[in-house]
mmCIF file of C-alpha atoms in Angstrom:
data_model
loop_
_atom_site.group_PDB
_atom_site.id
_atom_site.type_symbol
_atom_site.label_atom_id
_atom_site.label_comp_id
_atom_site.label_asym_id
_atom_site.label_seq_id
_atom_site.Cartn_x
_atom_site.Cartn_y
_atom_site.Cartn_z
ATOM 1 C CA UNK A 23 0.000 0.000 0.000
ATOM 2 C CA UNK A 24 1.208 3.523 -0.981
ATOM 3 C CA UNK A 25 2.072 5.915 1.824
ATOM 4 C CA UNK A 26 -0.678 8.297 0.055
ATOM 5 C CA UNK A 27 -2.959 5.270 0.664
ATOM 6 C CA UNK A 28 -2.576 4.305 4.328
ATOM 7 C CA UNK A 29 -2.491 8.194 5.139
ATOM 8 C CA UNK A 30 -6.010 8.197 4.073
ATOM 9 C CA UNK A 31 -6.865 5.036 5.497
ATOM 10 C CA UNK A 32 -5.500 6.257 8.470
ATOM 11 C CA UNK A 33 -7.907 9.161 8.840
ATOM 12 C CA UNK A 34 -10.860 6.952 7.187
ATOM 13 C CA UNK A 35 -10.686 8.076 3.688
ATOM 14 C CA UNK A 36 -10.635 6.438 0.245
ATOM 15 C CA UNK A 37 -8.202 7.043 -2.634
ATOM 16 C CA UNK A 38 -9.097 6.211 -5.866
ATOM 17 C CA UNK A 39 -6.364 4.438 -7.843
ATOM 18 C CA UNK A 40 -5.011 6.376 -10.695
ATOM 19 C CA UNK A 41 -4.272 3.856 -12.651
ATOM 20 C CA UNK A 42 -8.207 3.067 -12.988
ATOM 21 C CA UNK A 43 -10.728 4.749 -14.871
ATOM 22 C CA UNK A 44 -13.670 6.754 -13.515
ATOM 23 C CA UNK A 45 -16.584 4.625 -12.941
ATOM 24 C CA UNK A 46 -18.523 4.775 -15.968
ATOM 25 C CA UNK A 47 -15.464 5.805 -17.783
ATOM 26 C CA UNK A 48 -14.207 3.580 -20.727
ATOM 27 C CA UNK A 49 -10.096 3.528 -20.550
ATOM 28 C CA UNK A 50 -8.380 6.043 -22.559
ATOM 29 C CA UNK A 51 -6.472 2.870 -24.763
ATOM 30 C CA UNK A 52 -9.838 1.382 -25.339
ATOM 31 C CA UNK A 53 -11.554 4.996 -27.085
ATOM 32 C CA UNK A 54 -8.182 5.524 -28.757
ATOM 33 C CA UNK A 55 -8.269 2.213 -30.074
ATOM 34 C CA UNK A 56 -11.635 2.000 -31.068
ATOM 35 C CA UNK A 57 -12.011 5.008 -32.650
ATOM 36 C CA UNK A 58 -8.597 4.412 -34.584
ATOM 37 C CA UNK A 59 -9.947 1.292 -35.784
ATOM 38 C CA UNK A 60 -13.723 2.222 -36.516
ATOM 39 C CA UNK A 61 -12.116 5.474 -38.491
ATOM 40 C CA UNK A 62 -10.422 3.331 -40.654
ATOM 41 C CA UNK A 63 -12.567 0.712 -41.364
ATOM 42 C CA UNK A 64 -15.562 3.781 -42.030
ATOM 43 C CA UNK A 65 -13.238 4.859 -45.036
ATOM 44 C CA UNK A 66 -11.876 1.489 -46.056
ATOM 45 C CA UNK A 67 -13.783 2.103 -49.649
ATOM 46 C CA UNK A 68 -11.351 5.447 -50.109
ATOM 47 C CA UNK A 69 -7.964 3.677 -49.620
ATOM 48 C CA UNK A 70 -7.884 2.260 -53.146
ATOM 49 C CA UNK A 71 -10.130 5.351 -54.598
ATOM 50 C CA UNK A 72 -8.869 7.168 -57.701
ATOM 51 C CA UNK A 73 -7.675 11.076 -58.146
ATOM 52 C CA UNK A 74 -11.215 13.128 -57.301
ATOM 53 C CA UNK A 75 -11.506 16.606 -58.606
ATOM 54 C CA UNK A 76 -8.451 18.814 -58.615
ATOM 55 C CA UNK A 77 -6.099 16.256 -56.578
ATOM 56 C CA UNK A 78 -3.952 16.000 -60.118
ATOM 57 C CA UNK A 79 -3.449 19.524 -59.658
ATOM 58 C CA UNK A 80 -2.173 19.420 -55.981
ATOM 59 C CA UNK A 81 -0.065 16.102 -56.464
ATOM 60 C CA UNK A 82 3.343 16.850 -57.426
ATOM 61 C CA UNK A 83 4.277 17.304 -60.979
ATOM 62 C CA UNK A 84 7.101 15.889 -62.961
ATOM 63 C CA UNK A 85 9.066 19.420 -62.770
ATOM 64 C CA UNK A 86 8.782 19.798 -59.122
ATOM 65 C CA UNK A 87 9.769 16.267 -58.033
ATOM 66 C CA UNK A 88 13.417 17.482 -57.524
ATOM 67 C CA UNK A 89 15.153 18.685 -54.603
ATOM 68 C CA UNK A 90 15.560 21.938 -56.700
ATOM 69 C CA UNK A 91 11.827 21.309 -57.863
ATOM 70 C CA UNK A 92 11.298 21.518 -53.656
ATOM 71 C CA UNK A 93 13.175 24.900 -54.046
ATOM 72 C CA UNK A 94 10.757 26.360 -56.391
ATOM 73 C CA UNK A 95 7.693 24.905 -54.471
ATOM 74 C CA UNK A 96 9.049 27.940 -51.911
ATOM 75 C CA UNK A 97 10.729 30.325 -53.678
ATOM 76 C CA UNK A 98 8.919 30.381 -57.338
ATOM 77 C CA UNK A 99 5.304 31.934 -57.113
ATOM 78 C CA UNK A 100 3.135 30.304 -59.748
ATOM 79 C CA UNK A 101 5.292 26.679 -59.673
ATOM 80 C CA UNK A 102 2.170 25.353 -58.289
ATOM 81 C CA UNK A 103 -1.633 25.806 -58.396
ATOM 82 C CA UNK A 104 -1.420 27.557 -55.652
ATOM 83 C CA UNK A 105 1.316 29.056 -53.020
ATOM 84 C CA UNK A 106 1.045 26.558 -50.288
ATOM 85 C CA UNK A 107 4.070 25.799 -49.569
ATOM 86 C CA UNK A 108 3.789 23.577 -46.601
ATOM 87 C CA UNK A 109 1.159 21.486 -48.186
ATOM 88 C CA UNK A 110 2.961 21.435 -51.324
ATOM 89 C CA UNK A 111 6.337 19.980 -49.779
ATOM 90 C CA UNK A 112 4.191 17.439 -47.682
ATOM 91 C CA UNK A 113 2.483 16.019 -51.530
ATOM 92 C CA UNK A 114 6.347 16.370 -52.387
ATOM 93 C CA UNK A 115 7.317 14.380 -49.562
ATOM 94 C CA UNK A 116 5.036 11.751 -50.302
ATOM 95 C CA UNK A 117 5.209 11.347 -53.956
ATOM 96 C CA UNK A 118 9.424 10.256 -52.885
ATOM 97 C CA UNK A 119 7.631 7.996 -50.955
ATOM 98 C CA UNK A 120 4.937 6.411 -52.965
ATOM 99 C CA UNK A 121 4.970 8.247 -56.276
ATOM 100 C CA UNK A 122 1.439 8.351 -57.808
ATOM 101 C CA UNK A 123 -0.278 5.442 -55.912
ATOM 102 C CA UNK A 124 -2.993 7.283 -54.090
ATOM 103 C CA UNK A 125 -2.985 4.465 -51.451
ATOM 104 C CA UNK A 126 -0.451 6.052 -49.475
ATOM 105 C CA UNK A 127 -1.933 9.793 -49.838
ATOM 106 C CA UNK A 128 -5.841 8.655 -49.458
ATOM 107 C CA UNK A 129 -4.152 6.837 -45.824
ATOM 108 C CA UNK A 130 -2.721 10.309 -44.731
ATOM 109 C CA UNK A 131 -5.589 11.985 -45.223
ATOM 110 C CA UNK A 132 -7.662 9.645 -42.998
ATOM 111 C CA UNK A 133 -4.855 9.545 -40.527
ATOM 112 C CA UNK A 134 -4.840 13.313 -40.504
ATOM 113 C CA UNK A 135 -8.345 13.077 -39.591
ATOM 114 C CA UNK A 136 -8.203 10.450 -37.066
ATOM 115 C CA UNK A 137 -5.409 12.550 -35.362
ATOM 116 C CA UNK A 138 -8.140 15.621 -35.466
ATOM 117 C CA UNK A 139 -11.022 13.493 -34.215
ATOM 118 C CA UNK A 140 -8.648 12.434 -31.238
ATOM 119 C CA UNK A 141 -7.575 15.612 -30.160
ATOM 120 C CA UNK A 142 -11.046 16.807 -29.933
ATOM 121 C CA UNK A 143 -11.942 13.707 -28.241
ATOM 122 C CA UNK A 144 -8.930 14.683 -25.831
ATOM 123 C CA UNK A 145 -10.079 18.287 -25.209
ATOM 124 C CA UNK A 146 -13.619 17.079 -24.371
ATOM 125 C CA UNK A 147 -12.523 14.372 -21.834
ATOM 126 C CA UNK A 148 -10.045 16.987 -20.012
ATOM 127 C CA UNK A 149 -13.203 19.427 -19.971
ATOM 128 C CA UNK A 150 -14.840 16.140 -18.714
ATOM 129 C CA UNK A 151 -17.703 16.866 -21.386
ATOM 130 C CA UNK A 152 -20.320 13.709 -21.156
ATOM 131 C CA UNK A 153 -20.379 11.901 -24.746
ATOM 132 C CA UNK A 154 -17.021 12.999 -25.426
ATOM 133 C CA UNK A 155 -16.563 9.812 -26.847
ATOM 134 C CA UNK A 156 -19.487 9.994 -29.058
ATOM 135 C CA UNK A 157 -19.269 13.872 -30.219
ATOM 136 C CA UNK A 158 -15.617 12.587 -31.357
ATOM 137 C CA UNK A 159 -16.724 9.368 -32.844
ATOM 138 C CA UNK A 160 -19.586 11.352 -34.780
ATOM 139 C CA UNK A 161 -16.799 14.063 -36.116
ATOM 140 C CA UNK A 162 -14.989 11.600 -37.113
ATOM 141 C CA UNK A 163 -17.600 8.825 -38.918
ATOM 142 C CA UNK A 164 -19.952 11.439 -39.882
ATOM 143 C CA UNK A 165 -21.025 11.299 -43.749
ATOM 144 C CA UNK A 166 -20.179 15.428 -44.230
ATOM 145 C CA UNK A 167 -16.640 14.301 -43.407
ATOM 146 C CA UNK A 168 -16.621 11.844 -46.447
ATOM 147 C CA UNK A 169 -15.604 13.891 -49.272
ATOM 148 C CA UNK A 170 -12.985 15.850 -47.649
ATOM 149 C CA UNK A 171 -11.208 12.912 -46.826
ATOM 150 C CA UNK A 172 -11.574 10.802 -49.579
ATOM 151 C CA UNK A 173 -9.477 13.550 -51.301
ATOM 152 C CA UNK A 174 -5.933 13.573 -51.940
#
């Protein structure tokens, strides 16, 4: 017994073991885990899914797959669609490391919104909002969410 423990015991207290969860309180492993797993299995049909819309124009072209093709993703306005530079060098990143098989982009995407759904299902549980679980588990499995994600 910790000396925390028999202290209380002492003056007829109980402590609570921190190791445990909250009555009525899944463990944090178990909502991570299901939620990482239920997240992925929701947008299993996305993971093999073709170029949508203007994902061409975001993936990295021929002429910028360089390191000095990296150089003009920062330096050169107009070397891409757009001037995002930190998105940009993250398609860049990934097309060294799976070229133009979306598998590996459609799986970041997801797993960028899987790391969103459990942040916001960590803020709610350290505000100790009731449902936090489920407001988290509807951001992330919720139908408006599918076409943002299924994108490149």
């Amino acid at each position: 017994m910790n000396p925390r423990a028999r202290t209380a015991r002492r003056h007829g207290k109980s402590v609570a073991s921190p190791a445990r969860a909250p009555a009525g309180r899944a463990p944090a492993w178990l909502l991570l885990l299901t939620l990482l797993v239920l997240t992925f299995l929701a947008y299993r049909p996305a993971w093999h899914g073709e170029r949508l819309w203007d994902d061409a124009a975001h993936m990295t072209r021929p002429e910028l797959q360089s390191l000095d093709g990296l150089r003009r993703i920062w330096l050169e306005l107009g070397a891409t669609q757009q001037y995002y530079p930190l998105t940009h060098t993250a398609f860049w990143i990934q097309h060294r490391l799976w070229g133009d098989d979306t598998l590996g982009y459609h799986l970041v995407n997801i797993s960028l919104h899987l790391v969103t759904a459990l942040l916001l299902l960590g803020i709610l549980r350290t505000l100790q909002v009731k449902g936090a679980f489920l407001a988290s588990a509807v951001f992330a499995l919720h139908p408006v969410h599918v076409e943002s994600v299924a994108w490149i």
